[in-house]
mmCIF file of C-alpha atoms in Angstrom:
data_model
loop_
_atom_site.group_PDB
_atom_site.id
_atom_site.type_symbol
_atom_site.label_atom_id
_atom_site.label_comp_id
_atom_site.label_asym_id
_atom_site.label_seq_id
_atom_site.Cartn_x
_atom_site.Cartn_y
_atom_site.Cartn_z
ATOM 1 C CA UNK A 186 203.970 127.173 34.241
ATOM 2 C CA UNK A 187 201.112 127.969 31.863
ATOM 3 C CA UNK A 188 201.308 131.643 30.862
ATOM 4 C CA UNK A 189 197.775 131.401 29.481
ATOM 5 C CA UNK A 190 196.609 131.102 33.084
ATOM 6 C CA UNK A 191 195.987 134.178 35.210
ATOM 7 C CA UNK A 192 198.753 134.102 37.787
ATOM 8 C CA UNK A 193 197.517 135.215 41.211
ATOM 9 C CA UNK A 194 199.435 136.523 44.202
ATOM 10 C CA UNK A 195 197.737 136.673 47.607
ATOM 11 C CA UNK A 196 198.706 139.217 50.265
ATOM 12 C CA UNK A 197 197.762 137.817 53.671
ATOM 13 C CA UNK A 198 196.701 134.403 54.922
ATOM 14 C CA UNK A 199 194.338 135.152 57.767
ATOM 15 C CA UNK A 200 190.665 134.189 57.651
ATOM 16 C CA UNK A 201 190.114 136.135 54.424
ATOM 17 C CA UNK A 202 193.064 134.684 52.551
ATOM 18 C CA UNK A 203 192.584 131.159 53.881
ATOM 19 C CA UNK A 204 188.794 130.804 53.603
ATOM 20 C CA UNK A 205 187.552 133.354 51.068
ATOM 21 C CA UNK A 206 190.365 133.637 48.532
ATOM 22 C CA UNK A 207 192.841 130.754 48.269
ATOM 23 C CA UNK A 208 190.239 127.946 47.934
ATOM 24 C CA UNK A 209 188.355 129.808 45.212
ATOM 25 C CA UNK A 210 191.465 130.812 43.272
ATOM 26 C CA UNK A 211 192.533 127.158 43.251
ATOM 27 C CA UNK A 212 189.040 126.094 42.136
ATOM 28 C CA UNK A 213 188.696 128.670 39.320
ATOM 29 C CA UNK A 214 189.533 127.402 35.822
ATOM 30 C CA UNK A 215 192.138 129.598 34.182
ATOM 31 C CA UNK A 216 193.557 130.920 37.474
ATOM 32 C CA UNK A 217 196.688 129.745 39.278
ATOM 33 C CA UNK A 218 197.710 130.788 42.787
ATOM 34 C CA UNK A 219 201.461 131.305 42.456
ATOM 35 C CA UNK A 220 202.596 133.001 45.664
ATOM 36 C CA UNK A 221 201.351 134.069 49.095
ATOM 37 C CA UNK A 222 202.723 136.811 51.339
ATOM 38 C CA UNK A 223 202.753 135.503 54.891
ATOM 39 C CA UNK A 224 204.970 135.443 57.972
ATOM 40 C CA UNK A 225 203.659 131.960 58.766
ATOM 41 C CA UNK A 226 204.916 129.615 56.057
ATOM 42 C CA UNK A 227 203.797 126.540 57.962
ATOM 43 C CA UNK A 228 200.164 127.718 58.098
ATOM 44 C CA UNK A 229 200.063 128.320 54.353
ATOM 45 C CA UNK A 230 201.698 125.001 53.502
ATOM 46 C CA UNK A 231 199.422 123.059 55.824
ATOM 47 C CA UNK A 232 196.673 123.898 53.310
ATOM 48 C CA UNK A 233 198.783 124.350 50.176
ATOM 49 C CA UNK A 234 201.861 122.130 50.522
ATOM 50 C CA UNK A 235 203.660 123.251 47.363
ATOM 51 C CA UNK A 236 202.842 126.949 47.619
ATOM 52 C CA UNK A 237 205.565 129.555 47.214
ATOM 53 C CA UNK A 238 205.517 131.773 50.319
ATOM 54 C CA UNK A 239 207.271 135.138 50.188
ATOM 55 C CA UNK A 240 208.042 137.426 53.133
ATOM 56 C CA UNK A 241 207.146 140.828 51.684
ATOM 57 C CA UNK A 242 204.687 142.535 49.376
ATOM 58 C CA UNK A 243 207.638 143.871 47.383
ATOM 59 C CA UNK A 244 208.821 140.328 46.679
ATOM 60 C CA UNK A 245 205.355 139.349 45.484
ATOM 61 C CA UNK A 246 205.037 142.345 43.192
ATOM 62 C CA UNK A 247 208.404 141.577 41.615
ATOM 63 C CA UNK A 248 207.087 138.229 40.367
ATOM 64 C CA UNK A 249 206.546 138.594 36.580
ATOM 65 C CA UNK A 250 204.202 135.584 36.443
ATOM 66 C CA UNK A 251 201.629 137.280 38.683
ATOM 67 C CA UNK A 252 198.868 139.134 36.851
ATOM 68 C CA UNK A 253 196.332 139.610 39.673
ATOM 69 C CA UNK A 254 197.078 140.598 43.266
ATOM 70 C CA UNK A 255 194.508 139.843 45.965
ATOM 71 C CA UNK A 256 194.827 142.236 48.907
ATOM 72 C CA UNK A 257 193.726 140.470 52.088
ATOM 73 C CA UNK A 258 195.940 142.307 54.549
ATOM 74 C CA UNK A 259 194.662 144.241 57.612
ATOM 75 C CA UNK A 260 192.252 147.059 56.703
ATOM 76 C CA UNK A 261 194.713 149.894 57.330
ATOM 77 C CA UNK A 262 197.019 148.460 54.642
ATOM 78 C CA UNK A 263 194.417 147.921 51.921
ATOM 79 C CA UNK A 264 194.961 151.223 50.135
ATOM 80 C CA UNK A 265 198.765 151.072 50.433
ATOM 81 C CA UNK A 266 198.988 147.530 49.100
ATOM 82 C CA UNK A 267 196.435 148.109 46.340
ATOM 83 C CA UNK A 268 198.277 151.216 45.122
ATOM 84 C CA UNK A 269 201.612 149.392 45.135
ATOM 85 C CA UNK A 270 200.155 146.496 43.137
ATOM 86 C CA UNK A 271 198.516 148.778 40.563
ATOM 87 C CA UNK A 272 201.774 150.716 40.139
ATOM 88 C CA UNK A 273 203.561 147.415 39.601
ATOM 89 C CA UNK A 274 201.249 146.751 36.654
ATOM 90 C CA UNK A 275 198.980 144.211 38.341
ATOM 91 C CA UNK A 276 195.227 143.870 38.331
ATOM 92 C CA UNK A 277 193.889 144.106 41.867
ATOM 93 C CA UNK A 278 191.164 142.560 44.009
ATOM 94 C CA UNK A 279 190.807 144.281 47.384
ATOM 95 C CA UNK A 280 189.067 142.575 50.276
ATOM 96 C CA UNK A 281 186.383 144.575 52.040
ATOM 97 C CA UNK A 282 186.472 147.241 53.260
ATOM 98 C CA UNK A 283 187.871 148.834 50.094
ATOM 99 C CA UNK A 284 189.888 151.159 52.383
ATOM 100 C CA UNK A 285 189.461 152.763 55.798
ATOM 101 C CA UNK A 286 188.498 156.144 54.299
ATOM 102 C CA UNK A 287 186.513 157.240 51.281
ATOM 103 C CA UNK A 288 189.420 159.471 50.203
ATOM 104 C CA UNK A 289 191.847 156.532 50.154
ATOM 105 C CA UNK A 290 189.388 154.412 48.186
ATOM 106 C CA UNK A 291 189.043 157.204 45.607
ATOM 107 C CA UNK A 292 192.851 157.407 45.300
ATOM 108 C CA UNK A 293 193.075 153.702 44.577
ATOM 109 C CA UNK A 294 190.259 153.849 42.022
ATOM 110 C CA UNK A 295 191.824 156.841 40.258
ATOM 111 C CA UNK A 296 195.207 155.117 40.080
ATOM 112 C CA UNK A 297 193.648 152.041 38.476
ATOM 113 C CA UNK A 298 192.065 154.214 35.783
ATOM 114 C CA UNK A 299 195.340 156.059 35.169
ATOM 115 C CA UNK A 300 197.329 152.827 34.868
ATOM 116 C CA UNK A 301 194.675 150.938 32.921
ATOM 117 C CA UNK A 302 194.415 148.126 35.470
ATOM 118 C CA UNK A 303 191.307 146.224 36.481
ATOM 119 C CA UNK A 304 190.271 146.958 40.067
ATOM 120 C CA UNK A 305 187.538 145.119 41.921
ATOM 121 C CA UNK A 306 186.422 144.791 45.552
ATOM 122 C CA UNK A 307 185.373 141.548 47.209
ATOM 123 C CA UNK A 308 181.667 142.064 47.838
ATOM 124 C CA UNK A 309 181.124 138.317 47.735
ATOM 125 C CA UNK A 310 177.834 138.446 49.661
ATOM 126 C CA UNK A 311 176.073 139.296 46.403
ATOM 127 C CA UNK A 312 176.379 135.549 45.786
ATOM 128 C CA UNK A 313 174.882 134.433 49.135
ATOM 129 C CA UNK A 314 171.944 132.049 48.872
ATOM 130 C CA UNK A 315 169.680 134.212 51.044
ATOM 131 C CA UNK A 316 170.451 137.426 49.163
ATOM 132 C CA UNK A 317 169.893 135.788 45.784
ATOM 133 C CA UNK A 318 166.565 134.442 47.063
ATOM 134 C CA UNK A 319 165.489 137.874 48.267
ATOM 135 C CA UNK A 320 166.493 139.487 44.996
ATOM 136 C CA UNK A 321 164.363 136.937 43.135
ATOM 137 C CA UNK A 322 161.338 137.525 45.384
ATOM 138 C CA UNK A 323 161.594 141.273 44.790
ATOM 139 C CA UNK A 324 162.173 140.896 41.055
ATOM 140 C CA UNK A 325 159.184 138.585 40.671
ATOM 141 C CA UNK A 326 156.894 140.885 42.662
ATOM 142 C CA UNK A 327 156.099 138.221 45.265
ATOM 143 C CA UNK A 328 156.438 140.710 48.131
ATOM 144 C CA UNK A 329 154.858 143.661 46.356
ATOM 145 C CA UNK A 330 156.312 147.086 47.061
ATOM 146 C CA UNK A 331 158.950 146.774 49.768
ATOM 147 C CA UNK A 332 158.289 148.992 52.791
ATOM 148 C CA UNK A 333 160.636 147.714 55.480
ATOM 149 C CA UNK A 334 163.784 145.575 55.472
ATOM 150 C CA UNK A 335 165.894 144.392 58.379
ATOM 151 C CA UNK A 336 169.248 142.909 57.418
ATOM 152 C CA UNK A 337 171.195 141.354 60.304
ATOM 153 C CA UNK A 338 174.725 140.084 60.883
ATOM 154 C CA UNK A 339 174.616 139.390 64.611
ATOM 155 C CA UNK A 340 177.128 137.431 66.671
ATOM 156 C CA UNK A 341 177.523 135.995 70.158
ATOM 157 C CA UNK A 342 181.016 137.113 71.170
ATOM 158 C CA UNK A 343 180.547 138.613 74.633
ATOM 159 C CA UNK A 344 184.288 138.718 75.383
ATOM 160 C CA UNK A 345 186.417 140.693 72.890
ATOM 161 C CA UNK A 346 189.206 138.613 71.387
ATOM 162 C CA UNK A 347 192.807 139.815 71.539
ATOM 163 C CA UNK A 348 193.115 140.279 67.768
ATOM 164 C CA UNK A 349 193.605 143.260 65.469
ATOM 165 C CA UNK A 350 190.110 142.694 64.077
ATOM 166 C CA UNK A 351 188.591 143.464 67.491
ATOM 167 C CA UNK A 352 190.470 146.778 67.567
ATOM 168 C CA UNK A 353 190.134 147.787 63.908
ATOM 169 C CA UNK A 354 189.235 151.360 62.964
ATOM 170 C CA UNK A 355 185.481 151.518 62.398
ATOM 171 C CA UNK A 356 184.927 148.301 64.368
ATOM 172 C CA UNK A 357 182.180 145.991 63.185
ATOM 173 C CA UNK A 358 180.698 148.700 60.953
ATOM 174 C CA UNK A 359 183.751 148.515 58.651
ATOM 175 C CA UNK A 360 183.916 144.735 59.083
ATOM 176 C CA UNK A 361 180.322 143.595 58.542
ATOM 177 C CA UNK A 362 178.749 146.842 57.367
ATOM 178 C CA UNK A 363 180.241 146.641 53.838
ATOM 179 C CA UNK A 364 178.317 143.427 53.171
ATOM 180 C CA UNK A 365 174.986 144.827 54.294
ATOM 181 C CA UNK A 366 175.434 148.221 52.625
ATOM 182 C CA UNK A 367 176.442 146.664 49.309
ATOM 183 C CA UNK A 368 173.437 144.347 49.329
ATOM 184 C CA UNK A 369 171.085 147.240 50.101
ATOM 185 C CA UNK A 370 172.519 149.376 47.293
ATOM 186 C CA UNK A 371 172.219 146.479 44.862
ATOM 187 C CA UNK A 372 168.535 146.060 45.710
ATOM 188 C CA UNK A 373 167.357 149.629 46.206
ATOM 189 C CA UNK A 374 169.984 152.092 44.980
ATOM 190 C CA UNK A 375 171.246 155.193 46.759
ATOM 191 C CA UNK A 376 169.207 156.232 49.812
ATOM 192 C CA UNK A 377 167.935 159.764 50.309
ATOM 193 C CA UNK A 378 169.241 159.860 53.887
ATOM 194 C CA UNK A 379 171.063 157.897 56.589
ATOM 195 C CA UNK A 380 170.580 157.627 60.350
ATOM 196 C CA UNK A 381 173.279 155.817 62.310
ATOM 197 C CA UNK A 382 173.675 154.496 65.832
ATOM 198 C CA UNK A 383 177.153 152.964 66.062
ATOM 199 C CA UNK A 384 178.349 152.083 69.545
ATOM 200 C CA UNK A 385 180.634 150.033 71.794
ATOM 201 C CA UNK A 386 178.537 147.845 74.106
ATOM 202 C CA UNK A 387 180.898 145.134 75.370
ATOM 203 C CA UNK A 388 183.050 145.765 78.380
ATOM 204 C CA UNK A 389 186.689 145.946 77.342
ATOM 205 C CA UNK A 390 185.976 146.314 73.649
ATOM 206 C CA UNK A 391 188.530 148.500 71.828
ATOM 207 C CA UNK A 392 186.297 149.187 68.837
ATOM 208 C CA UNK A 393 182.629 149.625 68.063
ATOM 209 C CA UNK A 394 180.747 146.332 68.204
ATOM 210 C CA UNK A 395 177.144 147.384 67.544
ATOM 211 C CA UNK A 396 175.395 149.248 64.762
ATOM 212 C CA UNK A 397 171.837 150.103 63.808
ATOM 213 C CA UNK A 398 171.935 152.070 60.582
ATOM 214 C CA UNK A 399 168.790 153.135 58.769
ATOM 215 C CA UNK A 400 168.889 153.873 55.047
ATOM 216 C CA UNK A 401 165.947 156.161 54.258
ATOM 217 C CA UNK A 402 164.100 155.990 50.944
ATOM 218 C CA UNK A 403 160.926 157.950 50.092
ATOM 219 C CA UNK A 404 158.565 155.063 50.897
ATOM 220 C CA UNK A 405 160.959 152.509 52.405
ATOM 221 C CA UNK A 406 163.272 151.980 55.334
ATOM 222 C CA UNK A 407 166.222 149.574 55.216
ATOM 223 C CA UNK A 408 167.681 148.770 58.639
ATOM 224 C CA UNK A 409 171.192 147.330 58.830
ATOM 225 C CA UNK A 410 171.922 145.777 62.209
ATOM 226 C CA UNK A 411 174.704 143.951 63.999
ATOM 227 C CA UNK A 412 175.456 143.192 67.631
ATOM 228 C CA UNK A 413 178.136 140.959 69.129
ATOM 229 C CA UNK A 414 175.945 140.503 72.200
ATOM 230 C CA UNK A 415 173.179 138.512 70.514
ATOM 231 C CA UNK A 416 172.908 135.028 71.992
ATOM 232 C CA UNK A 417 170.080 134.333 69.541
ATOM 233 C CA UNK A 418 171.688 135.527 66.321
ATOM 234 C CA UNK A 419 169.818 133.393 63.814
ATOM 235 C CA UNK A 420 167.712 136.134 62.140
ATOM 236 C CA UNK A 421 169.216 137.166 58.803
ATOM 237 C CA UNK A 422 166.412 138.995 56.972
ATOM 238 C CA UNK A 423 162.956 140.319 57.820
ATOM 239 C CA UNK A 424 161.355 141.878 54.743
ATOM 240 C CA UNK A 425 157.846 143.350 54.620
ATOM 241 C CA UNK A 426 156.013 144.435 51.490
ATOM 242 C CA UNK A 427 152.503 145.247 50.325
ATOM 243 C CA UNK A 428 151.845 141.599 49.383
ATOM 244 C CA UNK A 429 153.471 139.829 52.298
ATOM 245 C CA UNK A 430 156.540 139.211 54.429
ATOM 246 C CA UNK A 431 159.623 137.022 54.065
ATOM 247 C CA UNK A 432 161.574 136.000 57.161
ATOM 248 C CA UNK A 433 164.905 134.192 56.823
ATOM 249 C CA UNK A 434 166.983 132.643 59.600
ATOM 250 C CA UNK A 435 170.459 131.175 59.260
ATOM 251 C CA UNK A 436 173.421 132.331 57.195
ATOM 252 C CA UNK A 437 174.797 131.233 53.863
ATOM 253 C CA UNK A 438 176.886 128.059 54.438
ATOM 254 C CA UNK A 439 179.833 128.817 52.151
ATOM 255 C CA UNK A 440 182.012 130.546 54.765
ATOM 256 C CA UNK A 441 181.605 127.795 57.347
ATOM 257 C CA UNK A 442 182.345 125.171 54.696
ATOM 258 C CA UNK A 443 185.658 126.705 53.651
ATOM 259 C CA UNK A 444 186.652 127.424 57.261
ATOM 260 C CA UNK A 445 186.081 123.718 57.919
ATOM 261 C CA UNK A 446 188.507 122.918 55.108
ATOM 262 C CA UNK A 447 186.097 121.958 52.329
ATOM 263 C CA UNK A 448 187.052 122.972 48.800
ATOM 264 C CA UNK A 449 184.400 124.603 46.583
ATOM 265 C CA UNK A 450 182.939 122.083 44.205
ATOM 266 C CA UNK A 451 180.057 119.781 43.479
ATOM 267 C CA UNK A 452 176.836 120.594 45.309
ATOM 268 C CA UNK A 453 178.175 123.889 46.653
ATOM 269 C CA UNK A 454 176.318 126.776 48.261
ATOM 270 C CA UNK A 455 172.998 125.129 49.068
ATOM 271 C CA UNK A 456 171.368 126.657 52.147
ATOM 272 C CA UNK A 457 169.125 124.070 53.847
ATOM 273 C CA UNK A 458 167.349 126.615 56.093
ATOM 274 C CA UNK A 459 164.377 127.872 54.110
ATOM 275 C CA UNK A 460 162.802 131.261 54.639
ATOM 276 C CA UNK A 461 159.074 131.699 55.277
ATOM 277 C CA UNK A 462 156.709 133.797 53.175
ATOM 278 C CA UNK A 463 153.470 134.991 54.784
ATOM 279 C CA UNK A 464 150.939 136.436 52.368
ATOM 280 C CA UNK A 465 148.361 139.175 52.909
ATOM 281 C CA UNK A 466 145.859 136.614 54.215
ATOM 282 C CA UNK A 467 148.243 135.320 56.873
ATOM 283 C CA UNK A 468 149.001 132.057 55.065
ATOM 284 C CA UNK A 469 152.641 130.980 55.478
ATOM 285 C CA UNK A 470 154.739 128.735 53.263
ATOM 286 C CA UNK A 471 158.421 127.819 53.085
ATOM 287 C CA UNK A 472 160.434 129.370 50.243
ATOM 288 C CA UNK A 473 163.175 127.272 48.686
ATOM 289 C CA UNK A 474 166.499 129.080 48.591
ATOM 290 C CA UNK A 475 168.358 129.958 45.450
ATOM 291 C CA UNK A 476 171.823 128.434 45.334
ATOM 292 C CA UNK A 477 174.656 130.624 46.562
ATOM 293 C CA UNK A 478 178.007 130.370 44.818
ATOM 294 C CA UNK A 479 181.039 132.594 45.363
ATOM 295 C CA UNK A 480 182.685 130.789 42.457
ATOM 296 C CA UNK A 481 180.556 132.936 40.162
ATOM 297 C CA UNK A 482 182.426 136.043 41.351
ATOM 298 C CA UNK A 483 185.786 134.426 40.588
ATOM 299 C CA UNK A 484 184.692 133.135 37.178
ATOM 300 C CA UNK A 485 183.426 136.611 36.265
ATOM 301 C CA UNK A 486 186.687 138.179 37.459
ATOM 302 C CA UNK A 487 188.741 135.790 35.339
ATOM 303 C CA UNK A 488 186.596 136.598 32.303
ATOM 304 C CA UNK A 489 186.935 140.339 32.931
ATOM 305 C CA UNK A 490 190.743 140.105 33.130
ATOM 306 C CA UNK A 491 190.769 138.201 29.844
ATOM 307 C CA UNK A 492 188.592 140.917 28.281
ATOM 308 C CA UNK A 493 185.660 138.553 27.887
ATOM 309 C CA UNK A 494 183.195 140.011 30.395
ATOM 310 C CA UNK A 495 182.347 142.794 32.811
ATOM 311 C CA UNK A 496 184.018 143.504 36.133
ATOM 312 C CA UNK A 497 181.825 141.680 38.715
ATOM 313 C CA UNK A 498 182.175 144.548 41.228
ATOM 314 C CA UNK A 499 183.258 147.778 39.519
ATOM 315 C CA UNK A 500 185.206 150.273 41.612
ATOM 316 C CA UNK A 501 182.368 152.788 41.202
ATOM 317 C CA UNK A 502 179.999 150.458 43.084
ATOM 318 C CA UNK A 503 182.550 149.844 45.822
ATOM 319 C CA UNK A 504 183.064 153.606 46.158
ATOM 320 C CA UNK A 505 179.311 154.035 46.671
ATOM 321 C CA UNK A 506 179.534 151.563 49.556
ATOM 322 C CA UNK A 507 182.495 153.440 51.048
ATOM 323 C CA UNK A 508 180.604 156.730 50.890
ATOM 324 C CA UNK A 509 177.696 155.262 52.873
ATOM 325 C CA UNK A 510 180.086 153.707 55.415
ATOM 326 C CA UNK A 511 181.892 156.984 56.010
ATOM 327 C CA UNK A 512 178.716 159.064 56.113
ATOM 328 C CA UNK A 513 177.312 156.782 58.803
ATOM 329 C CA UNK A 514 180.522 156.984 60.858
ATOM 330 C CA UNK A 515 180.539 160.763 60.686
ATOM 331 C CA UNK A 516 176.869 160.995 61.638
ATOM 332 C CA UNK A 517 176.808 158.476 64.462
#
């Protein structure tokens, strides 16, 4: 065992642990995945044959060779598990949502400061190909002053699945909303107001499955939308500015690649579905996508733990996302 490596412990091996965390930890130079908390040893070892699987969070936190704990448990346990890991002297990465309440997220952030531990939240969609492309178009002034943005994460899931995720507190707003809110705050900062329509539209659904949330800025509106009753769910972004519009269909391919069992590496994160820019004269052209790469988050996190770089998602930024999420829930 190389003690110069950052030893990582993973809490949970559902979709998050299996597709968004374990493959990237394994692929990150200087990191070593040393243990996973799971009740399903066979599932973990089907992907990671030699992995140490422990039955409890307490057992994981007792491991002296673990420096970073990744919390990928159900939402309601995020704050509890993050606090326990920080108090055990570990650095912590919490999957989104940071917590189920703004108050709990603040407690976790305060504890990390008190204990001098690095705390970050997994807002990986900052490294999506489509988002990076949009950020470039805005930065380079291609679209002019942005007036209207629609950011979609739609699905076609007309029958609710019998899983905890379909009954989670906050429903799809706390599931998909964190991605869209974080991206909006990264591009445009804190809005001056919020209007929220968050609803349950599917028969038999135990949690909200639709949202249309408008972030109001003085001369801009940013609309965050998701429905699980969208048979045509290809639209990702529609952005309109004083110099033209950019329309993007299709989602970043990194999630589907890891779900399919591909390990990050090589020609990773290339989105083949190009967006279309239409200028003020009505002339349209395809826009090549920037390359998405979640590995950049993990490399930055490793550097931050070693004291060689900045936290890729500081707790203060994740708290700003949580405040918007909770404000929308209270006002819907």
